[in-house]
Short mmCIF file of C-alpha atoms in Angstrom, two decimals:
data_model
loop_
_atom_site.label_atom_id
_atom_site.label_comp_id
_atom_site.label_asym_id
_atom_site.label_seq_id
_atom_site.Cartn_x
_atom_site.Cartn_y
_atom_site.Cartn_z
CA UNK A 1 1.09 44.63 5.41
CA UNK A 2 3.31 47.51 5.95
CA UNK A 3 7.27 46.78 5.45
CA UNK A 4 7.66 48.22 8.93
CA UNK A 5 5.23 45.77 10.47
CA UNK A 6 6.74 42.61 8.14
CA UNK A 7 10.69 43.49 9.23
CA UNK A 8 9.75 43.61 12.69
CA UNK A 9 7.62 40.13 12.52
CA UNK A 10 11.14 39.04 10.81
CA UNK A 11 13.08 40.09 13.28
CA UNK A 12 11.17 38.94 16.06
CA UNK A 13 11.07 35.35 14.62
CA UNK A 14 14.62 35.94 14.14
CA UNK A 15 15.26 36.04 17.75
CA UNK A 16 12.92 33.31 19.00
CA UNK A 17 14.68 31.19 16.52
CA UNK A 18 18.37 32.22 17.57
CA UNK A 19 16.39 31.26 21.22
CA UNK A 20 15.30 27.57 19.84
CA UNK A 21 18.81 26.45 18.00
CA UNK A 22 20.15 23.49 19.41
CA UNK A 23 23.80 24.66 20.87
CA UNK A 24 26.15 22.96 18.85
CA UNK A 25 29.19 23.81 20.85
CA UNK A 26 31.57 23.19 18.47
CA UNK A 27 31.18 20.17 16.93
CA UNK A 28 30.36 20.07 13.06
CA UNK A 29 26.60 19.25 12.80
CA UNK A 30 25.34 15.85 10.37
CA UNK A 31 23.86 18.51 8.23
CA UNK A 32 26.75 20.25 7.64
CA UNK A 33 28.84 17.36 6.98
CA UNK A 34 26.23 15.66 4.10
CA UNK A 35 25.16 18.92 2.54
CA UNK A 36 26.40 17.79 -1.10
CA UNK A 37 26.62 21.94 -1.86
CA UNK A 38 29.69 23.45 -2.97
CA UNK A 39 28.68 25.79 -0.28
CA UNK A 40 28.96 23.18 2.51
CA UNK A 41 31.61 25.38 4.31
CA UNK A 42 29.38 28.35 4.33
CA UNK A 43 26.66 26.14 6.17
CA UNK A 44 26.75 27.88 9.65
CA UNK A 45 24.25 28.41 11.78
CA UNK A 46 24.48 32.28 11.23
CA UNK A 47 23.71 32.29 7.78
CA UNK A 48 20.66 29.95 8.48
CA UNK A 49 19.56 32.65 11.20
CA UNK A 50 19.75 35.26 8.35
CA UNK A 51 18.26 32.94 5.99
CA UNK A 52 14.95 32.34 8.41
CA UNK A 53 14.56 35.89 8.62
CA UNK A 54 14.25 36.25 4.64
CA UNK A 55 12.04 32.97 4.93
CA UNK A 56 9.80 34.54 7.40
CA UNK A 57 9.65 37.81 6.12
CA UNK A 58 8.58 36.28 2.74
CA UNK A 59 5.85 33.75 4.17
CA UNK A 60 4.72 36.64 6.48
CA UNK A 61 4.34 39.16 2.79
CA UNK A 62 2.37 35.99 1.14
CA UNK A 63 -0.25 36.30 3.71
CA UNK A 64 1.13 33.41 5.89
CA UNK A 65 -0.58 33.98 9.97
CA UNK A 66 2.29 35.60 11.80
CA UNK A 67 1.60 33.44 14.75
CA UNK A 68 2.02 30.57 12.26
CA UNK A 69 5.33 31.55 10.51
CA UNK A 70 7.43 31.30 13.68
CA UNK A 71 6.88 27.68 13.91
CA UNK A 72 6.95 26.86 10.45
CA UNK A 73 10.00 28.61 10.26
CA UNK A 74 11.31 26.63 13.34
CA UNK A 75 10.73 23.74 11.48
CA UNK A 76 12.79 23.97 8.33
CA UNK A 77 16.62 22.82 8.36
CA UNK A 78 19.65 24.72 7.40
CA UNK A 79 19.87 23.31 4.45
CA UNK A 80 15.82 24.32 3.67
CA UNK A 81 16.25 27.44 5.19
CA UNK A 82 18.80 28.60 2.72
CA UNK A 83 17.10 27.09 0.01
CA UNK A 84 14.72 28.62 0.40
CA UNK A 85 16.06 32.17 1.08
CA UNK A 86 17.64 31.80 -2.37
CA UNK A 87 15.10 31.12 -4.44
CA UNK A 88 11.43 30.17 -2.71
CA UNK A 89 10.09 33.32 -5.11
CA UNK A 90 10.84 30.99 -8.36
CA UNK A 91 10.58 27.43 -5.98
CA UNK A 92 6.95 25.31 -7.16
CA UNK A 93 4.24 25.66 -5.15
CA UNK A 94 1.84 22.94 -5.56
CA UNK A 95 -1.85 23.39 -5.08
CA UNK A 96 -3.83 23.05 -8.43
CA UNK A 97 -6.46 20.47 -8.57
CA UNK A 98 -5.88 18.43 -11.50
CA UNK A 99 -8.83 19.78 -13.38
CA UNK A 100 -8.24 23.42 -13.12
CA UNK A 101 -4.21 22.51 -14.53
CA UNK A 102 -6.26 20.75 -17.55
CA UNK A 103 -8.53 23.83 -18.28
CA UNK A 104 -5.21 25.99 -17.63
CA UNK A 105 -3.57 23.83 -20.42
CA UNK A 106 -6.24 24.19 -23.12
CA UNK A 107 -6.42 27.94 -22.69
CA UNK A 108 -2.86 28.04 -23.05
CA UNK A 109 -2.98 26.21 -26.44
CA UNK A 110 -5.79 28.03 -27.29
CA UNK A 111 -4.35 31.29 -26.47
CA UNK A 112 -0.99 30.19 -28.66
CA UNK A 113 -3.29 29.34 -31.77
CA UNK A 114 -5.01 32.31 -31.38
CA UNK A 115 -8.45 31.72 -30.67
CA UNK A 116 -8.36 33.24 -27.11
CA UNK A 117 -6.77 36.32 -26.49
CA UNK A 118 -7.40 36.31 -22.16
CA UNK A 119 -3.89 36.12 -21.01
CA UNK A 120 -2.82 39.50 -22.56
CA UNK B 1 -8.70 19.55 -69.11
CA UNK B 2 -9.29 18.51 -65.60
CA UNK B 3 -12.50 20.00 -64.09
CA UNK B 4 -11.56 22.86 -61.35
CA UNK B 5 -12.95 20.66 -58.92
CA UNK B 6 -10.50 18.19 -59.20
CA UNK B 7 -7.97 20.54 -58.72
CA UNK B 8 -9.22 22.24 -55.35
CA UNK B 9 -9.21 17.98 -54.40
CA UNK B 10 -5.88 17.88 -54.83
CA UNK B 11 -4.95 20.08 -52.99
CA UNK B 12 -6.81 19.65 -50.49
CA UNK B 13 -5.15 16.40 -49.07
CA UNK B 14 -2.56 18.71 -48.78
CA UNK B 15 -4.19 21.51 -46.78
CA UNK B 16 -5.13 18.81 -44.45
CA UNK B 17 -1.66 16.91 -43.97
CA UNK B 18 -0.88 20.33 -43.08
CA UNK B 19 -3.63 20.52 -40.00
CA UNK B 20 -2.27 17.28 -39.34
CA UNK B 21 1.23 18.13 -38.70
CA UNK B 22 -0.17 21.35 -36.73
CA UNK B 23 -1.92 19.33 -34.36
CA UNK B 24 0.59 16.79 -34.11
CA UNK B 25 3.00 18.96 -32.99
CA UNK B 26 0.56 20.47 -30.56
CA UNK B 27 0.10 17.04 -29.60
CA UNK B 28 3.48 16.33 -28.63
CA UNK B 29 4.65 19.67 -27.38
CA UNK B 30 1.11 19.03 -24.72
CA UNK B 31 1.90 15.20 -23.80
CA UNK B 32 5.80 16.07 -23.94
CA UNK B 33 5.54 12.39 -25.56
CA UNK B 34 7.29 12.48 -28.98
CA UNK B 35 10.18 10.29 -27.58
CA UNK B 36 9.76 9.73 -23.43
CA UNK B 37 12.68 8.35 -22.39
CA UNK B 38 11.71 8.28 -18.63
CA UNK B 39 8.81 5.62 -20.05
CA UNK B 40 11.94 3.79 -21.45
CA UNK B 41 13.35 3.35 -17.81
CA UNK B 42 10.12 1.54 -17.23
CA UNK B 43 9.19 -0.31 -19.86
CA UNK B 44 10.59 -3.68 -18.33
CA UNK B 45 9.15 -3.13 -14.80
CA UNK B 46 7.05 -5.36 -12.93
CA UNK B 47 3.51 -3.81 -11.82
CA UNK B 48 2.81 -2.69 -8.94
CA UNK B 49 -0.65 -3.84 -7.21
CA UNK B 50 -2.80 -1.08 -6.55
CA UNK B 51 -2.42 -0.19 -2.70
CA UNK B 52 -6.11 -0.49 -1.57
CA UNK B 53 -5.70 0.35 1.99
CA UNK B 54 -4.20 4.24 1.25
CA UNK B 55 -6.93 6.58 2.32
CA UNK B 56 -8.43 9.30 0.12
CA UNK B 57 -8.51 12.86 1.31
CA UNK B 58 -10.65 15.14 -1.42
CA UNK B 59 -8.93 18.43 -1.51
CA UNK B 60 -10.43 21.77 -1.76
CA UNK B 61 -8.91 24.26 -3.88
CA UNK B 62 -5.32 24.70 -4.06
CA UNK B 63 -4.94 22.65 -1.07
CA UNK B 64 -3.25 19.54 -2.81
CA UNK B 65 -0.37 19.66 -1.18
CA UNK B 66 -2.16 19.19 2.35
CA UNK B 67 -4.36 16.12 1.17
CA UNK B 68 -1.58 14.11 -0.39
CA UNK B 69 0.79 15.10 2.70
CA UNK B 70 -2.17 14.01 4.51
CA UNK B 71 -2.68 10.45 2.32
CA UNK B 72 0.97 9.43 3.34
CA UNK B 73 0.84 10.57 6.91
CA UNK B 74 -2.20 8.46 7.59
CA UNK B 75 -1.17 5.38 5.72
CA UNK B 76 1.61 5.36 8.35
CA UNK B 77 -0.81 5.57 10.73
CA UNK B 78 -0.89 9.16 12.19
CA UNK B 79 -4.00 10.71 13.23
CA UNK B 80 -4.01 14.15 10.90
CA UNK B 81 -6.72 16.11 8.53
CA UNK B 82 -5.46 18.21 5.78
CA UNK B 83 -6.90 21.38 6.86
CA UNK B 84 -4.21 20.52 9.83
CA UNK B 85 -2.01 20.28 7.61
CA UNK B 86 -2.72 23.19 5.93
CA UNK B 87 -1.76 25.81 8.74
CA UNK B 88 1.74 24.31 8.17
CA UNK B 89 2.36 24.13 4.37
CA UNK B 90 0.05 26.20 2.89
CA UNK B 91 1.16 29.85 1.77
CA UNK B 92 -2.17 31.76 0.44
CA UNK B 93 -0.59 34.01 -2.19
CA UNK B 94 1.30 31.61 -4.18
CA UNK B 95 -2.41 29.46 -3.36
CA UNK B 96 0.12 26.44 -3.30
CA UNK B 97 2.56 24.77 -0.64
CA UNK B 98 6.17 24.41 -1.09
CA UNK B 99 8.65 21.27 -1.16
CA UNK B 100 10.35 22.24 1.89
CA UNK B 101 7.73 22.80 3.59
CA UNK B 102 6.32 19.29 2.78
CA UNK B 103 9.67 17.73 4.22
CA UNK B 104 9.38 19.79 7.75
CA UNK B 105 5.68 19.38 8.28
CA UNK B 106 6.16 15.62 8.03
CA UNK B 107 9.32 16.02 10.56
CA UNK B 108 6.98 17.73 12.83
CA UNK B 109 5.36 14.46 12.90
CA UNK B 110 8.27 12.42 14.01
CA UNK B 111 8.09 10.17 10.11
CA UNK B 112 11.70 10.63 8.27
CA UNK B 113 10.67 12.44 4.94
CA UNK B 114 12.76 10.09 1.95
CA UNK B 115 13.14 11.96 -1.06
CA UNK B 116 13.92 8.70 -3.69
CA UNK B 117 16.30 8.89 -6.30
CA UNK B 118 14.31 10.18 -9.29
CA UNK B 119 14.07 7.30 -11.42
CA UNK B 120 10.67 5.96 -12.34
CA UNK B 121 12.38 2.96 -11.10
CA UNK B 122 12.39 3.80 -7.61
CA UNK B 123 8.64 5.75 -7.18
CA UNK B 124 7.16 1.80 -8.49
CA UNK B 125 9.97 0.04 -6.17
CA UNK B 126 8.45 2.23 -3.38
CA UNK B 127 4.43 0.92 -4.04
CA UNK B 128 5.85 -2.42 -4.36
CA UNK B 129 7.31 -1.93 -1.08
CA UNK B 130 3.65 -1.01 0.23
CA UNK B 131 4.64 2.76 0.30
CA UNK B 132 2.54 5.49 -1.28
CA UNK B 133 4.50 7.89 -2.94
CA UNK B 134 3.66 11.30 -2.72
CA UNK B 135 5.00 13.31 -5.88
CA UNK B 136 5.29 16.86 -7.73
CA UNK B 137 3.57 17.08 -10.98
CA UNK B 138 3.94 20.38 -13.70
CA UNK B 139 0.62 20.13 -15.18
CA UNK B 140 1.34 22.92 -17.91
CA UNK B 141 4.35 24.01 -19.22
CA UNK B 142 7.95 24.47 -18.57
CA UNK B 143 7.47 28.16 -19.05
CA UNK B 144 3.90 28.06 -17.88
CA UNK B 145 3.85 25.84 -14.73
CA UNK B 146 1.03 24.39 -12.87
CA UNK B 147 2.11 22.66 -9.98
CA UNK B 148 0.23 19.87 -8.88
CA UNK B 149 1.09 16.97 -5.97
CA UNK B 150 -0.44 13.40 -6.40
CA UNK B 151 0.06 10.21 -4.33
CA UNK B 152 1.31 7.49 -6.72
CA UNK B 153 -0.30 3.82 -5.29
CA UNK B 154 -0.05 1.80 -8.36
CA UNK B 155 1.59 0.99 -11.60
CA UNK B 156 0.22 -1.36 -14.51
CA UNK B 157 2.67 -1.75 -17.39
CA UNK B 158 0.89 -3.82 -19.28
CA UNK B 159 -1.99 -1.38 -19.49
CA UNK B 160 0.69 1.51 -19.34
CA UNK B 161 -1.07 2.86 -16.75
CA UNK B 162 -0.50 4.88 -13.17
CA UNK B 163 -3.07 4.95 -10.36
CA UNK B 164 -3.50 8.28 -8.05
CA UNK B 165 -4.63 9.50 -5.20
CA UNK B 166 -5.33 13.23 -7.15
CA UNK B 167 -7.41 16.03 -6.67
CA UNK B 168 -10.64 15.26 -6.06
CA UNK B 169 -10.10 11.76 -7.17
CA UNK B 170 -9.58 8.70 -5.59
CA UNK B 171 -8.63 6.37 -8.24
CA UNK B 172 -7.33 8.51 -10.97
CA UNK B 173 -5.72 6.59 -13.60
CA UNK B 174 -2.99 8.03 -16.15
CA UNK B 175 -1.37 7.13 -18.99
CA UNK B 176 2.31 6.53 -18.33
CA UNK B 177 4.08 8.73 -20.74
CA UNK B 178 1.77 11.95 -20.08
CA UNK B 179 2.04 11.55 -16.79
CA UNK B 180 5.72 10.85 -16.42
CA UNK B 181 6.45 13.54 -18.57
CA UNK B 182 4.84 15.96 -16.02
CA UNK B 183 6.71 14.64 -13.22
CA UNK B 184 9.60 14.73 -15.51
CA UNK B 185 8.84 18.66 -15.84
CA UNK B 186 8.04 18.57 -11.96
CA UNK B 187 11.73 17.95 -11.00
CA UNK B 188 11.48 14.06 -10.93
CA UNK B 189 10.36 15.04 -7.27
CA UNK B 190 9.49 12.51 -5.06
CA UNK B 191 9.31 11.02 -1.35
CA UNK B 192 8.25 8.74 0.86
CA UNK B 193 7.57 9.06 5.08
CA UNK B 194 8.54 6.28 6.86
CA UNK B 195 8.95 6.50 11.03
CA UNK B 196 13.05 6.96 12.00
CA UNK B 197 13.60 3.20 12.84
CA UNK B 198 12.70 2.35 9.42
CA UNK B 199 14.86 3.24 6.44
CA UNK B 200 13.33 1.95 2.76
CA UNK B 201 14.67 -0.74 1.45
CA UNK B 202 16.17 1.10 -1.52
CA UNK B 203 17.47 4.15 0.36
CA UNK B 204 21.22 4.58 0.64
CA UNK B 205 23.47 5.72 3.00
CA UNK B 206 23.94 9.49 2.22
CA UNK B 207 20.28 9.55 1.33
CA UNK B 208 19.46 8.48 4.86
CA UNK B 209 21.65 11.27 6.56
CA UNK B 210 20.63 13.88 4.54
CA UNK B 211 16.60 12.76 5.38
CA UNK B 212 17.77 12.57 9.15
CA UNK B 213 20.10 15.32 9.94
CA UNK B 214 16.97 18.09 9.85
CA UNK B 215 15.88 16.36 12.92
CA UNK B 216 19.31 17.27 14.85
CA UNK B 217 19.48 20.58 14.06
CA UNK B 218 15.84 21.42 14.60
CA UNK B 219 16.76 19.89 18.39
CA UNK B 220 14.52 17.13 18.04
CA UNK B 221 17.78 14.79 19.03
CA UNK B 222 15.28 11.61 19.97
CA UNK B 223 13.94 10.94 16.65
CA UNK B 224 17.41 11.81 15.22
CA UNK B 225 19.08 9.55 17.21
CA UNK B 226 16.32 6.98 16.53
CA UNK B 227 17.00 7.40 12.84
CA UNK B 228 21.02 7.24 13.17
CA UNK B 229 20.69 3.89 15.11
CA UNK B 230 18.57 2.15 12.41
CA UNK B 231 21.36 3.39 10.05
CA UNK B 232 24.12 1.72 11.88
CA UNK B 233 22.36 -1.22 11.99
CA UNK B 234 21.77 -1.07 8.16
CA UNK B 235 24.95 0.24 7.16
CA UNK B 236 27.69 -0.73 9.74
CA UNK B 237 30.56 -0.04 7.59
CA UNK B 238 29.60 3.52 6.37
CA UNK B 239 31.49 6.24 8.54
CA UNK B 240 29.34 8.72 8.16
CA UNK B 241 26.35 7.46 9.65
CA UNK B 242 28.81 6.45 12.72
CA UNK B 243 29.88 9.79 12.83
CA UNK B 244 26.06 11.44 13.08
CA UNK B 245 25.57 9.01 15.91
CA UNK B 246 28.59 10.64 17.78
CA UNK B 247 26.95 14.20 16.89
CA UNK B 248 23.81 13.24 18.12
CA UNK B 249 25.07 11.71 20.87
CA UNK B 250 26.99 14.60 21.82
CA UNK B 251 24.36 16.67 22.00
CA UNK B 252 22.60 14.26 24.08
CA UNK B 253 25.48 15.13 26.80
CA UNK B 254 26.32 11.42 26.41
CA UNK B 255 30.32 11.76 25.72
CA UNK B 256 31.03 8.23 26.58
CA UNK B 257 28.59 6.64 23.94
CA UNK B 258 29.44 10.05 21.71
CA UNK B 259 33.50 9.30 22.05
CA UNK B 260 32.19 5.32 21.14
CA UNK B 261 30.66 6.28 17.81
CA UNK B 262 33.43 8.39 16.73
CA UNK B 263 35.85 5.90 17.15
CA UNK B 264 34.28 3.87 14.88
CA UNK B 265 34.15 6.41 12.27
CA UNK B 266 37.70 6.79 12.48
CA UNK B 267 38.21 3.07 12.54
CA UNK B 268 36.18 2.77 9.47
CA UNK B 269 37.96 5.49 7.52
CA UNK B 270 40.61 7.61 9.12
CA UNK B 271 40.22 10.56 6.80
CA UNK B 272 36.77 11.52 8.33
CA UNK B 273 37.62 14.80 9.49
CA UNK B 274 34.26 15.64 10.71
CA UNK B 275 34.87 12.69 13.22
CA UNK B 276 38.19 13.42 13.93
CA UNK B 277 37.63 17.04 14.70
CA UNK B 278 34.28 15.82 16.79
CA UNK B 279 35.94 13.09 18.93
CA UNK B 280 38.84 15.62 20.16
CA UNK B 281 35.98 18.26 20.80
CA UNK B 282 34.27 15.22 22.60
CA UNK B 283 37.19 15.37 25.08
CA UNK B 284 37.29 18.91 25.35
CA UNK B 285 33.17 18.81 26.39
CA UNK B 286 34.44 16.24 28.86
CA UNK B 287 37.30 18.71 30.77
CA UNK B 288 39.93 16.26 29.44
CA UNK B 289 42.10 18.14 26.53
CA UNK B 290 45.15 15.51 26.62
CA UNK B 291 43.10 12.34 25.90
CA UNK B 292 42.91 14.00 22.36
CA UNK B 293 46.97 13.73 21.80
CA UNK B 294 46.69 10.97 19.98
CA UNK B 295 44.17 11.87 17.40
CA UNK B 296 46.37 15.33 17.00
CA UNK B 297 49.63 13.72 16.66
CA UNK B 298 49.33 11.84 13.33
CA UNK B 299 46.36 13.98 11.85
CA UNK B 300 48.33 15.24 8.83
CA UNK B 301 47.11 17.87 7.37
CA UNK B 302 43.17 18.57 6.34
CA UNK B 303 41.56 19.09 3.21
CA UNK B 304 41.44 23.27 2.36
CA UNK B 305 37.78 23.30 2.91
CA UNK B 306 37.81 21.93 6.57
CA UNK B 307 41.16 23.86 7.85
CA UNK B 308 39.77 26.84 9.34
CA UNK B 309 37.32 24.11 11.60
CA UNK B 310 40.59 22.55 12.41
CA UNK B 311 42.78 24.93 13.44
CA UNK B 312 40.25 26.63 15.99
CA UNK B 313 39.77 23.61 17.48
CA UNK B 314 43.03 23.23 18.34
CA UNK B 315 43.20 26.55 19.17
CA UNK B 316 40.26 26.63 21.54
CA UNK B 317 42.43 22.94 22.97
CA UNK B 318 45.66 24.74 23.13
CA UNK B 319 43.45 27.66 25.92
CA UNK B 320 42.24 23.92 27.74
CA UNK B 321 43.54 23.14 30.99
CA UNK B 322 43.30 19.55 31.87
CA UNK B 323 39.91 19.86 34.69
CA UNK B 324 37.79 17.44 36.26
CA UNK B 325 38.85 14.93 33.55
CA UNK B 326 36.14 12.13 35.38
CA UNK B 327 37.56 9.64 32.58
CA UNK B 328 41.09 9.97 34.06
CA UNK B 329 40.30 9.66 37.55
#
C-alpha cells in the first residue's frame, strides 16, 4: 500500500476516533490517575489521538483490513494506545503453533553448531 | 610400553567428557534450566486439578492467539469462534496477535481482562480458583523469539508437570521448569477474563483500576461502572476506587451520586487530588461554583506533577458565575 493511501486511512481513523472519545470535560480520567508511568502527566487525550494514528497507520502497513483497523483501534485504551505507538514494532506477537517454535528451536541449535547453514 | 591402543583409550574418555559438556551446555542454554528459580517459587504449591470443563479450540496457523482468547472467553460463557476473534487481534505480517490487542478484544466483550501479578504463584492460584489462564510463552530464544500463547488449566507438582490448552493440542502436558522458563522469557505475561462484577480473589486494588479504567475511556461507562461498584464493595477503604466511581459517575451526568463518591475519597484520604480536583469540577458541571469553597479553602498546595490540573481548574471556577445551581434552590 502506497504511503499516500496508508496516511490518509490514518488520518481518517484519526478523526472518527477524535468523533468516538468520551468527553471528559475536565475531570481527570481513572486511567490517568492509575497509569503507574512516569509519564502519567503526559497522559492526555491528545497524545492518545496522535498515538492511534501511529497505531493505525502501522496495523493498516501490516496488512490489517482498513475497515477493520478503525474499530480495533477504537478499542485500545490510552494507556495501550501509547504503548503501543512506542514500541508495537519490537512488542511479541504471538501466533506460532507449538510445533513449528520446536522445529524453529532445533534449527537454531543446529544452525549455531554448524550443521545447517539456512538462516544466512 | 603401553600398546598405542591404549593410549587413543585414554584419551578418549576425554574427547567424550568434552561432547558431554558441549551438549550440556546446549542443554541448559535450550531448557533455560541450569538453576530455575521461578520453579523455586513453586516448589511448595498445592496442585491444581485439571479444569475439565475448558473447551478446546485447535488453531490454524499462527492463529494462537485467537484460540486461547477464544478458550477463556467461552469458559466464561460467551458465544465466540476464533476466526471471530481473529478479525480483531490478528495482524497478518507479524502472522501473530499482540498483548494489547488481547486485553481490548476481550473488553469488546464486556469480561474485565486481569493481568495477574507474574508469579507462578498466582497463574496456579488462578486454576485453583476455576480460572483458565491464558499466557505468553517465548518458545526460542531471548534473541530469537517465538511467541507462542497457551491456556494454563492445570498444575501437578508432584509430577512437576503443567497441563495446556496449546496449539493443536488439547491436553498438552509440560515439564515445569522448561515451560516456566519460556514464560519466564515471555514477560511472566499473564491474565485472566472475568465479567466486571467479579474481581479474582487475588486481584488487588490498583490491579483492578488499571483492568477497569479502559472501559471508561473507550465510553463503554456501563461495564465500567459495573466494575467500579464491585470494587467498592471489595475494597471500601481504598480511595481510589471511590474516586473512579465519581469519574464514572460523572460521565454518567449523575453529579449527585458523582459528588457522593468523591466525598468518600476525600474522607478516606484527603490528599487525593484527583478527587479533590473532580468533586469541585463536579460542582462546576452542576452551575454551582461556590459549593466548591470549602474544598478550595484548605487545599494546600498540590504535588508538582498535578499543579498545572489545579490551577486551571480554578481558573476555569474563577470565569463561573453561580447559574441554575438546582442543589441550592
Amino acid at each position: 500500500m502506497s504511503i499516500l493511501k496508508t496516511s490518509m486511512m490514518a488520518m481518517l481513523v484519526a478523526a472518527m476516533l477524535v468523533a468516538t472519545l468520551p468527553a471528559h470535560a475536565g475531570i481527570v480520567g481513572t486511567e490517568q490517575m492509575v497509569s503507574s508511568e512516569a509519564r502519567a502527566a503526559a497522559l492526555t487525550r491528545i497524545n492518545s489521538v496522535l498515538a492511534g494514528e501511529e497505531v493505525a497507520a502501522q496495523l493498516t502497513a501490516w496488512g490489517v483490513a482498513p475497515d477493520a483497523v478503525a474499530q480495533r483501534v477504537a478499542a485500545l485504551s490510552d494507556a495501550e494506545l501509547q504503548q503501543l505507538a512506542a514500541s508495537m514494532e519490537t512488542d511479541p506477537a504471538g501466533g506460532v503453533l507449538a510445533i513449528i517454535g520446536v522445529v524453529f528451536v532445533v534449527l537454531i541449535v543446529l544452525h549455531l553448531t554448524g550443521a545447517f547453514r539456512g538462516f544466512r | 610400553m603401553r600398546p598405542a591402543h591404549a593410549r587413543v583409550a585414554r584419551r578418549c574418555p576425554l574427547r567424550a567428557l568434552g561432547r558431554t559438556w558441549v551438549l550440556t551446555a546446549l542443554w541448559v542454554v535450550v531448557t533455560g534450566c541450569a538453576t530455575n528459580p521461578v520453579w523455586e517459587e513453586l516448589r511448595e504449591a498445592a496442585p491444581a486439578p485439571e479444569l475439565a470443563a475448558v473447551p478446546f479450540f485447535p488453531q490454524d496457523a499462527y492463529q494462537c492467539g485467537p484460540a486461547a482468547l477464544a478458550t477463556v472467553l467461552a469458559h466464561g460463557g460467551i458465544e465466540v469462534t476464533p476466526e471471530q476473534l481473529a478479525a480483531r487481534i490478528y495482524v497478518p505480517t507479524r502472522r501473530g496477535s499482540l498483548q494489547a490487542e488481547l486485553l481490548a478484544a476481550a473488553r469488546s466483550y464486556d469480561r474485565v481482562p486481569y493481568l495477574l501479578s507474574g508469579s507462578p504463584e498466582s497463574m496456579v492460584d488462578e486454576v485453583r480458583a476455576g480460572r483458565p489462564v491464558l499466557l505468553l510463552q517465548n518458545l526460542g530464544f531471548e534473541r530469537w523469539p517465538v511467541w507462542h500463547y497457551a491456556v494454563l488449566v492445570g498444575f501437578d507438582p508432584e509430577a512437576r508437570t503443567f497441563l495446556l490448552r496449546s496449539g493443536t493440542e488439547a491436553r498438552h502436558e509440560v515439564g515445569a521448569r522448561g515451560f516456566l522458563a519460556s514464560w519466564e522469557r515471555g514477560g511472566r505475561w499473564a491474565m485472566v477474563v472475568v465479567p466486571a462484577s467479579e474481581p479474582p480473589a487475588a486481584a488487588d486494588a490498583l490491579g483492578w483500576l488499571q483492568a477497569v479504567a479502559p472501559f471508561e475511556s473507550t465510553g463503554h461507562l456501563e461495564v465500567a461502572a459495573e466494575g467500579y461498584e464491585a470494587g467498592v464493595r471489595r475494597w471500601p477503604e481504598e480511595a481510589l476506587v471511590w474516586t473512579a466511581l465519581g469519574n464514572v459517575r460523572y460521565l454518567q451526568q449523575d453529579f449527585a451520586g458523582a459528588e457522593e463518591a468523591y466525598g468518600q475519597a476525600m474522607a478516606l484520604s484527603s490528599g487525593n487530588w484527583t478527587a479533590r480536583n473532580n468533586l469541585v469540577r463536579t460542582f462546576m458541571a452542576q452551575g454551582c461554583p461556590g459549593l466548591a469553597g470549602p474544598w478550595i479553602g484548605d487545599a494546600g498546595s498540590p504535588p508538582e506533577g498535578f499543579a498545572s490540573t489545579w490551577n486551571r481548574t480554578l481558573d476555569e471556577l474563577a470565569a463561573l458565575h453561580q447559574g441554575d445551581c438546582e442543589v441550592l434552590q
